Coordinates of C-alpha atoms in Angstrom, one line a residue:
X1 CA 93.7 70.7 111.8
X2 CA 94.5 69.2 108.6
X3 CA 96.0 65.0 108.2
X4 CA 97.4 66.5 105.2
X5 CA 99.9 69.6 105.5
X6 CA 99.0 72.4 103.3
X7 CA 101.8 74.2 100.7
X8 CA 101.7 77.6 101.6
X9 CA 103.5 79.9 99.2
X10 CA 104.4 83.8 99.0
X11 CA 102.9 86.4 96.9
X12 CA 104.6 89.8 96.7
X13 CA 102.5 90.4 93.3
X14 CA 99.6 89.1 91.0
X15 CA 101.9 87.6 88.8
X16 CA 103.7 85.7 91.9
X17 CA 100.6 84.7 93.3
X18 CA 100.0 83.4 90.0
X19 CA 102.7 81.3 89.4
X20 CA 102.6 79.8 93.1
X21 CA 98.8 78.8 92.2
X22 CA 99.7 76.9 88.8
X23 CA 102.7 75.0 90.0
X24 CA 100.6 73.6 93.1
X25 CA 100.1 75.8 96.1
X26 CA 97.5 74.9 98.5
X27 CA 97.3 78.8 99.8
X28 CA 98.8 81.9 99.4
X29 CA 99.8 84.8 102.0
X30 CA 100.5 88.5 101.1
X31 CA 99.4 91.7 102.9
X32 CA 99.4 95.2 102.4
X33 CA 102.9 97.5 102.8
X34 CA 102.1 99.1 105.6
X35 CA 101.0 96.4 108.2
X36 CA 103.0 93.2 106.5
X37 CA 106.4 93.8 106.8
X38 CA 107.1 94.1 103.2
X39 CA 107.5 97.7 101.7
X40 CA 109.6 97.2 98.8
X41 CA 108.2 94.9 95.9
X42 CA 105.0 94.7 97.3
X43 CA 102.2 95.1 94.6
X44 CA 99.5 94.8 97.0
X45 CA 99.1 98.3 98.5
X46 CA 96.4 98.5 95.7
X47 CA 93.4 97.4 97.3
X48 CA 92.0 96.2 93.6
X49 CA 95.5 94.0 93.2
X50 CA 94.7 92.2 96.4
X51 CA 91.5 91.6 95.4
X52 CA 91.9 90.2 92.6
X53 CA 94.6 87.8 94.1
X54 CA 92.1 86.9 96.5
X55 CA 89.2 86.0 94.4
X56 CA 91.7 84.4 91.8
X57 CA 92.8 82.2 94.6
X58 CA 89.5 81.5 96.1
X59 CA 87.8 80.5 92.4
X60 CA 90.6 77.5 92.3
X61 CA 89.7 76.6 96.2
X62 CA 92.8 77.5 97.9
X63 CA 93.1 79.2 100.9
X64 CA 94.6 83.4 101.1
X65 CA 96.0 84.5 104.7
X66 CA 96.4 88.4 104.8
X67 CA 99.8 89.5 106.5
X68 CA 98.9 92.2 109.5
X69 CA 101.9 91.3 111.3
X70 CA 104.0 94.8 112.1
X71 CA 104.9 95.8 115.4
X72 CA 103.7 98.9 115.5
X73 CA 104.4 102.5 117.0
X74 CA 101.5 104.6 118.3
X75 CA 101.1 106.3 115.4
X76 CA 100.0 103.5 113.5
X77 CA 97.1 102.2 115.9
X78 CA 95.3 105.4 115.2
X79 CA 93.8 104.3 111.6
X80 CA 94.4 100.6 112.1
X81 CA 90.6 100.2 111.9
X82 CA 90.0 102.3 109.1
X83 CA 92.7 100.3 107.4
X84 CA 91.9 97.3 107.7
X85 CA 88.3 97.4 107.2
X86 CA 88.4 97.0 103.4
X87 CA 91.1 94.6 103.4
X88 CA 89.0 92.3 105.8
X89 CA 85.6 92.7 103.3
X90 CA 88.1 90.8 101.0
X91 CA 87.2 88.2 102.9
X92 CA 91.3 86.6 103.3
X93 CA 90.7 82.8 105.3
X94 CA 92.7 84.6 108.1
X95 CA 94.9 87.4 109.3
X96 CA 98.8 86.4 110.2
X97 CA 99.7 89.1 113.2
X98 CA 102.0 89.1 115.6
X99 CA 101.4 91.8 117.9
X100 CA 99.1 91.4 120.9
X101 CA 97.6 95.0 121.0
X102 CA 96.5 94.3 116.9
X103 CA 95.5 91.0 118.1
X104 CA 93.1 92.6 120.4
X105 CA 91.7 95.6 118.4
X106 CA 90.9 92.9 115.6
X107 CA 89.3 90.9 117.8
X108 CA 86.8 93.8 119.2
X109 CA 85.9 94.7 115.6
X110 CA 86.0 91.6 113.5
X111 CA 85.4 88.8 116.2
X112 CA 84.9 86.1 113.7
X113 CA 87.8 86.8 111.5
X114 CA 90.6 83.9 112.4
X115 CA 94.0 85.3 113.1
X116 CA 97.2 83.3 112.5
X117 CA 100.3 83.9 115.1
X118 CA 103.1 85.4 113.2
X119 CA 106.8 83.6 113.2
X120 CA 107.5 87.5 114.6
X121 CA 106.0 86.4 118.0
X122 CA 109.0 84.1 118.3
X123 CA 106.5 80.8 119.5
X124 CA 109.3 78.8 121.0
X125 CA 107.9 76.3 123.1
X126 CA 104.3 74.1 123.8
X127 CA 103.3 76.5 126.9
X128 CA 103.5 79.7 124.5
X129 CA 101.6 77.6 122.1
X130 CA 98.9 76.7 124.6
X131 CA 99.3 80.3 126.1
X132 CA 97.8 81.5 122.4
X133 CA 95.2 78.6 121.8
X134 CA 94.0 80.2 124.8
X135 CA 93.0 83.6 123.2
X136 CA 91.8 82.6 120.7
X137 CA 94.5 81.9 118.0
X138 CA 93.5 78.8 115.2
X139 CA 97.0 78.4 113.9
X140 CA 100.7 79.2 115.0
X141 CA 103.6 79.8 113.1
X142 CA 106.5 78.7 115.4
X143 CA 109.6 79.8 115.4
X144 CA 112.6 78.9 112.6
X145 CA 114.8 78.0 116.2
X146 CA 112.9 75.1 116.7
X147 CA 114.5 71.6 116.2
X148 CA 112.3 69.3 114.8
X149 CA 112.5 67.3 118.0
X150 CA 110.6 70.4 119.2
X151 CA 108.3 70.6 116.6
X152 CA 107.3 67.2 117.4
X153 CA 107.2 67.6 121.3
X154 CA 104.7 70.7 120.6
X155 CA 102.4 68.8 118.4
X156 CA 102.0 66.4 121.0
X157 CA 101.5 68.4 123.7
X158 CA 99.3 71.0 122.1
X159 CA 96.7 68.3 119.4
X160 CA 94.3 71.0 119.1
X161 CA 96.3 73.8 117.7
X162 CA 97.2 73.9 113.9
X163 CA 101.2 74.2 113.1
X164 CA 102.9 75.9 110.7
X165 CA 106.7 75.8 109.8
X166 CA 109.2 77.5 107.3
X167 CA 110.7 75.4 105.0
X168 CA 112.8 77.2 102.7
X169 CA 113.7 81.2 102.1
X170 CA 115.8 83.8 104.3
X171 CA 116.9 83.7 107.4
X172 CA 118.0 86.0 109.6
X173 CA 120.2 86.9 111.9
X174 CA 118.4 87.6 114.8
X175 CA 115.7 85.5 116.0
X176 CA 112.8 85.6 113.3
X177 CA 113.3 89.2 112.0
X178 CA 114.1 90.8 115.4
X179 CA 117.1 92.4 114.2
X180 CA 118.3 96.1 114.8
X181 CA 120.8 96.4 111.7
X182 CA 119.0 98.1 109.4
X183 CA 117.2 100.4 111.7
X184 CA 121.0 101.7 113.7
X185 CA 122.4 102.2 109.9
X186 CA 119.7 103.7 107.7
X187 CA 116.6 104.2 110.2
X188 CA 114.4 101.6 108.2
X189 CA 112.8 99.4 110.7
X190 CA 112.9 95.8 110.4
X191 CA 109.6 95.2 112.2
X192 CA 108.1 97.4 110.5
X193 CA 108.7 96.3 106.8
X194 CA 111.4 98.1 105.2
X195 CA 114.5 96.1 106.6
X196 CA 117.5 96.6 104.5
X197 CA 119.0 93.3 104.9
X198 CA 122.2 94.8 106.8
X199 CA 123.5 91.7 107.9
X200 CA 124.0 90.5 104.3
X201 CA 126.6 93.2 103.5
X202 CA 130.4 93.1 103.8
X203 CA 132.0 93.9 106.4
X204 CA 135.4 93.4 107.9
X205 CA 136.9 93.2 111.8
X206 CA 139.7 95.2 112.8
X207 CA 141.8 94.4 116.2
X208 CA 140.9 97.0 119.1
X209 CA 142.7 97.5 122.5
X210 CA 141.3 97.3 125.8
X211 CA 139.8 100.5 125.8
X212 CA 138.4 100.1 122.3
X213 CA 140.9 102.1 120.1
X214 CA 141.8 100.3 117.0
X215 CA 145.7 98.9 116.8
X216 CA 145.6 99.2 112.9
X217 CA 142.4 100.9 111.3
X218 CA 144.3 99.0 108.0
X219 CA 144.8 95.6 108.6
X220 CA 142.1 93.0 109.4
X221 CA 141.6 91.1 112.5
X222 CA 144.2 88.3 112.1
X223 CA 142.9 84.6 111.2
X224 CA 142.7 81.3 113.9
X225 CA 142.7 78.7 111.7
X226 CA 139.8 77.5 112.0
X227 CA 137.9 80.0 109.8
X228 CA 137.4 82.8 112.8
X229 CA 139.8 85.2 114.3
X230 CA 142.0 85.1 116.9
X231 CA 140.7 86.6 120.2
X232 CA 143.8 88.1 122.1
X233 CA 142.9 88.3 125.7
X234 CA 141.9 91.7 127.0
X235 CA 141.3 93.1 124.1
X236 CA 137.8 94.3 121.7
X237 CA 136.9 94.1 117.7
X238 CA 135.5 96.7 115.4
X239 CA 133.5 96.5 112.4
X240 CA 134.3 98.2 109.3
X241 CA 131.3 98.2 106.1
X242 CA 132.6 98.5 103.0
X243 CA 130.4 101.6 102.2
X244 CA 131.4 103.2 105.7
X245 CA 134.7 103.2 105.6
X246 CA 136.9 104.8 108.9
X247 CA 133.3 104.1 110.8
X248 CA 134.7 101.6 113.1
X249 CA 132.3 100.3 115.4
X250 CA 132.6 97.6 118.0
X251 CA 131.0 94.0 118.4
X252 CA 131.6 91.0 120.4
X253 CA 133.2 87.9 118.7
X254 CA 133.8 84.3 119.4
X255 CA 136.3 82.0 118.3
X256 CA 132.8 81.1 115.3
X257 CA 133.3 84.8 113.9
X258 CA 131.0 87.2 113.9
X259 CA 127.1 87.0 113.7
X260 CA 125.6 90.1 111.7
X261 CA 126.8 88.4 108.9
X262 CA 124.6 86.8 106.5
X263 CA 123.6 83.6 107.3
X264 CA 122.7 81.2 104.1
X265 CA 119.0 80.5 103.0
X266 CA 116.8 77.7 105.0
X267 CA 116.6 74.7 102.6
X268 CA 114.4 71.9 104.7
X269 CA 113.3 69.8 101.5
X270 CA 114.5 66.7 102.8
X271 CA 112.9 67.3 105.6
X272 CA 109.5 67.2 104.6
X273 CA 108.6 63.5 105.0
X274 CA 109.4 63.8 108.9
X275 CA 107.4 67.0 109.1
X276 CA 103.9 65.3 107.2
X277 CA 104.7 62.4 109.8
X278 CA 105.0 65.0 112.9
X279 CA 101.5 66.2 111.7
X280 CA 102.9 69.4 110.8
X281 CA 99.1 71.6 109.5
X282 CA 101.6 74.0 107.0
X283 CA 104.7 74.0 105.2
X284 CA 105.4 77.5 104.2
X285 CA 107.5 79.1 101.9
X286 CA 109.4 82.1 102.5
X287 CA 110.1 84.9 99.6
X288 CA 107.4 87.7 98.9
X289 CA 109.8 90.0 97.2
X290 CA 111.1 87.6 95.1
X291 CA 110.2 86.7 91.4
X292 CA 107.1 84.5 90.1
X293 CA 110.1 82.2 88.6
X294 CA 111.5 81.8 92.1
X295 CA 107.5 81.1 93.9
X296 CA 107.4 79.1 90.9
X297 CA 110.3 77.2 90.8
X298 CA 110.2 76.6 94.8
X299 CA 106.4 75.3 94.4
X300 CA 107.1 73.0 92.2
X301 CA 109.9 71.4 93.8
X302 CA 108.1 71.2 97.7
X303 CA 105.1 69.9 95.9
X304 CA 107.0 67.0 94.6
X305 CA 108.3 66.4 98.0
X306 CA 104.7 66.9 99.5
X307 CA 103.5 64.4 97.3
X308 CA 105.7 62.3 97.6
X309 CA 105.6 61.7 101.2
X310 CA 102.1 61.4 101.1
X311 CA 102.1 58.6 99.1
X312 CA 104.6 56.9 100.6
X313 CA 107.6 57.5 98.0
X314 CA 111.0 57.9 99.4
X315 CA 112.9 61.4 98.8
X316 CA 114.2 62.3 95.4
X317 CA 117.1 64.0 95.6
X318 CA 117.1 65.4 92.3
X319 CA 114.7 68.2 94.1
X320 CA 118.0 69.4 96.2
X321 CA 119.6 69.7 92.6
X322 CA 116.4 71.7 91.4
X323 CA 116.5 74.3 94.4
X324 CA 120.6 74.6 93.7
X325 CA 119.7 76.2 91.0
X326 CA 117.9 79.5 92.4
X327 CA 120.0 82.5 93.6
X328 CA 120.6 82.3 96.5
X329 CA 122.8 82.7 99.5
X330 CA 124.0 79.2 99.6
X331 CA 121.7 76.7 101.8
X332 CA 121.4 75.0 105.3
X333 CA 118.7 72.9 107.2
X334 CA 118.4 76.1 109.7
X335 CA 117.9 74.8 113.2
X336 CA 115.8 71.5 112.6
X337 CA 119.1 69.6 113.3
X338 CA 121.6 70.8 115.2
X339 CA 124.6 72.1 113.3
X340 CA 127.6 73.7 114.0
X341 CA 127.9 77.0 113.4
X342 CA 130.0 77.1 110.8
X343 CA 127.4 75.2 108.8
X344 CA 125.0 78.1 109.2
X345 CA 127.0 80.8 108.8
X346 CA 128.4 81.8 105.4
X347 CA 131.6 83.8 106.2
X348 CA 133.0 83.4 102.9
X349 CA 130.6 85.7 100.3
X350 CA 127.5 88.0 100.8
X351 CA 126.9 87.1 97.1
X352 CA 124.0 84.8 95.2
X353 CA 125.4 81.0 95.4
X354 CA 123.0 80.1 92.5
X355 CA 124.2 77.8 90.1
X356 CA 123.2 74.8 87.8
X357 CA 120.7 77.3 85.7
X358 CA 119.7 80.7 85.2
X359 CA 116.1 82.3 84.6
X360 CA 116.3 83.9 81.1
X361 CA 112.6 84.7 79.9
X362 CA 109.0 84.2 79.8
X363 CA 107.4 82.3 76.9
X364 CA 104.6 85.2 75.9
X365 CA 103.0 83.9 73.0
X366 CA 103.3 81.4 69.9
X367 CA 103.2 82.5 66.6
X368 CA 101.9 79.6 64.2
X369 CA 103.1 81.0 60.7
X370 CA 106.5 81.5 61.8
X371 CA 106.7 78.0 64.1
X372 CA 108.4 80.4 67.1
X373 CA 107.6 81.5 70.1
X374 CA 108.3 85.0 71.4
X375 CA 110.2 85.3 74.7
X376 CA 110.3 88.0 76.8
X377 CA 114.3 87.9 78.2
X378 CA 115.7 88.7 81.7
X379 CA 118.9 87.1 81.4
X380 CA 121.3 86.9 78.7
X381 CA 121.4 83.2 76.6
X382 CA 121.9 82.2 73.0
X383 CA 121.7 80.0 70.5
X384 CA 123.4 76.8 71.2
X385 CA 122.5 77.0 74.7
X386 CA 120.6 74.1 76.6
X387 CA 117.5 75.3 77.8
X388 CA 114.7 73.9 80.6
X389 CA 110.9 75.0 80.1
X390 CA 109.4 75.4 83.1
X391 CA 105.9 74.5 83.4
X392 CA 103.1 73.2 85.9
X393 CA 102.7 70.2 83.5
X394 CA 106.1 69.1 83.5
X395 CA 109.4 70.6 82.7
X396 CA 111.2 69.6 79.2
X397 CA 114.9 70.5 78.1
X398 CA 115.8 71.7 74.7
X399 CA 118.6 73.6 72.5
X400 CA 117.9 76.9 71.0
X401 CA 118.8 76.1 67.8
X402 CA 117.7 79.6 65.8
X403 CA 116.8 82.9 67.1
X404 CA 114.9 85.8 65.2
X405 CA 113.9 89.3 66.3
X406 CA 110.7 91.1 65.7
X407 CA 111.3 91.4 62.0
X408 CA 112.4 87.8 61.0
X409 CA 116.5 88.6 60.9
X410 CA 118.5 86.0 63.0
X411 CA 120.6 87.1 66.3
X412 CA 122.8 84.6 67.9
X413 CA 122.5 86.4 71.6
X414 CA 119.4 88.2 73.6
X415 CA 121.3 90.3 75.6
X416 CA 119.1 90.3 78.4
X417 CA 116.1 91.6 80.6
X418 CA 114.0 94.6 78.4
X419 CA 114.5 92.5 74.8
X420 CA 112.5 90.7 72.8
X421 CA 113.4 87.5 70.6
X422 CA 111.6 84.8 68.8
X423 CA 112.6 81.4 69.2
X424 CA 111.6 77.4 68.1
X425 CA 109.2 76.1 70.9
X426 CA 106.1 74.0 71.0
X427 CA 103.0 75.9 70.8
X428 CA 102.1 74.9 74.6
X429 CA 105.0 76.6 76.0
X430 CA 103.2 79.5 76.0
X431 CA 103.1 80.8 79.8
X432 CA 106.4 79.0 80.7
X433 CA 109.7 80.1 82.3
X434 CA 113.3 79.6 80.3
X435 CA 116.2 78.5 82.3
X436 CA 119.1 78.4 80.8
X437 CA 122.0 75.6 81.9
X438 CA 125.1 77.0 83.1
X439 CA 128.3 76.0 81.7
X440 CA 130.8 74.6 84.1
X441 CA 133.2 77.5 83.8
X442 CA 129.8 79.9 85.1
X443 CA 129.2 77.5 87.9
X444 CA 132.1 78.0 89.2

């Protein structure tokens, strides 16, 4: 166990892995598509990609955990050891599984390799944590249903056994990925990497009778007041999704609405200074198939926090502001204190709630005749517009005051991702990420 809580950041790609390393990530964890669930936007089913994120990690003196933490079918145990054997001569600082039969054919064959317990095993209490000490397990990633009451309770109880929490990214509906959404609508399993984030699209509930007919396929289930529906006694609900439409199928509701809808993203930022003083071994953050700008941007900010409470400082909340401005589906403090559920729950929009500022291109290289710096765009901004550069050294704000493309003419706009401009930067803004500010109007 570690006095001082590691940052422990996603990697879906090189590039991510990267970014997380520059802006201040103690370790890294990725894995390979077929064992991590992470199919889609996963560069690391090349062995040489993972590799090279390893040994790039390992030359700055971080730390790499490799994600084996599936639940698999049958099928899947027969080439488990063939698989894994080149991933584990990478030599990763430990494996992050889940399920007890890998547990134990990774133990038979690599005996020395430490193995992480995956949030997937649902780790919900100090017995369970005790339970896994016991065979063997260094480190266990409890569950995102655990107050921080809990969290504390556990440490103290079980002194011996490293910790490690989520602190910000996704959450799901069900507890810790257990969900069977995507695998009753499209047959992609959740546990076993290609989820298809069902809960996050739109749906809307339709009044049934007792014996589950629907009393207007048309209208919706009327309103309570309170931000649910009503619940006429006696009788059922059925679910319509948007792309499914006549498939009406039936759920169970409460006066707090439904819950396969998408809950908002775990923001626990302000939470940090309690969990260094709980003794917490890992702060981890959640988001491999996400962007190097978002593993960047979300280092940054926890670092700040990290370092902060260790040396004492109280909270900035300027950081909240920072983390506002990310996409994403609107944030909560998850389960570390106790909410109501309408806190939790975002009925109102399965959309991005990012506002504030907008990634809008990577600074690729400096050109010294012309003054300018070339960006490579992913968002649409334009001259005039205010401008944060976003690098490990510190972040600056400036006005794009003139814009050129490849062959010197001026453009007022770069439309977005796929185009090329050239605008006034400093020559060490090479490497950095654009945001652009919002205007009030966008915000909203």
């Amino acid at each position: 166990m570690s006095a001082v809580p590691e940052l422990l950041a996603p990697a879906g790609s090189l590039a991510m892995a990267r970014a997380a390393l520059a802006f201040g990530a103690d370790a890294l964890y990725a894995g390979p598509p077929r064992y991590s669930l992470r199919v889609r936007n996963n560069e690391f089913g090349d062995p040489e990609r993972l590799a090279q994120a390893i040994d790039e990690t390992h030359a700055l003196g971080r730390r790499f955990y490799m994600v084996v933490n599936a639940l698999p079918h049958n099928s899947k145990l027969k080439s488990f050891h063939a698989d894994l054997a080149p991933l584990v001569a990478l030599a990763p600082d430990a494996l992050i599984m889940a399920d007890p039969g890998l547990i134990d054919l990774t133990r038979e064959a690599w005996p020395q390799m430490p193995i992480h317990l995956s949030v997937q095993a649902n780790t919900m209490n100090w017995a369970a944590v005790r339970f896994w000490h016991k065979q063997g397990i260094e480190r266990v990633i409890l569950s995102r249903e655990l107050s921080l009451d809990e969290i504390a309770e556990i440490r103290q109880r079980c002194p011996e056994v490293e910790l490690e929490v989520f602190v910000h990214g996704a959450l799901c509906i069900a507890h810790s990925g257990r969900c069977l959404l995507s695998g009753y609508f499209n047959r992609r399993d959740a546990n076993q990497g290609s989820c298809t984030n069902a809960c996050r699209w739109q749906y809307q509930v339709h009044a049934a009778d007792a014996d589950g007919n629907p009393l207007s396929a048309a209208a919706p289930a009327p309103a309570d007041g309170q931000g649910g529906c009503a619940f006429p006694g006696g009788s059922q609900w059925l679910i319509e999704e948007r792309e499914r439409p006549g498939e009406l199928m039936p759920i169970e509701e409460d006066e707090h609405g439904t819950y396969i809808l998408n809950s908002k993203d775990l923001r626990a930022i302000e939470h940090v200074e309690r969990l260094v003083a709980i003794g917490v071994d890992s702060l981890k953050i959640e988001g491999r198939t996400k962007s190097a700008y978002y593993a960047a941007r979300t280092t940054q900010a926890y670092r700040r926090a990290l370092d902060d409470a260790r040396a004492g400082r109280p909270f900035d909340p300027g950081l909240l502001t920072t983390l506002d401005a990310l996409a994403s589906r609107g944030y909560t403090e998850g389960f570390y204190r106790r909410h109501l559920p309408a806190a939790t729950q975002n009925y109102a929009s399965g959309a991005s709630a990012g506002g504030l500022s907008r990634y809008v291109g990577d600074v690729v290289v400096h050109d010294a005749a012309r003054g300018l710096c070339e960006v490579a765009v992913r968002n649409r901004f334009a001259v005039g517009d205010r401008v944060e550069i976003v690098q490990p050294a510190g972040n600056r704000e400036c006005v794009v005051e003139r814009m050129e493309d490849a062959a010197g003419r001026p453009v007022g706009v770069a439309p977005g991702d796929g185009h090329r401009v050239w605008i006034a930067l400093p020559a060490d803004c090479v490497g950095a990420y654009l945001a652009r500010f919002e205007p009030p109007a966008e915000i909203a």
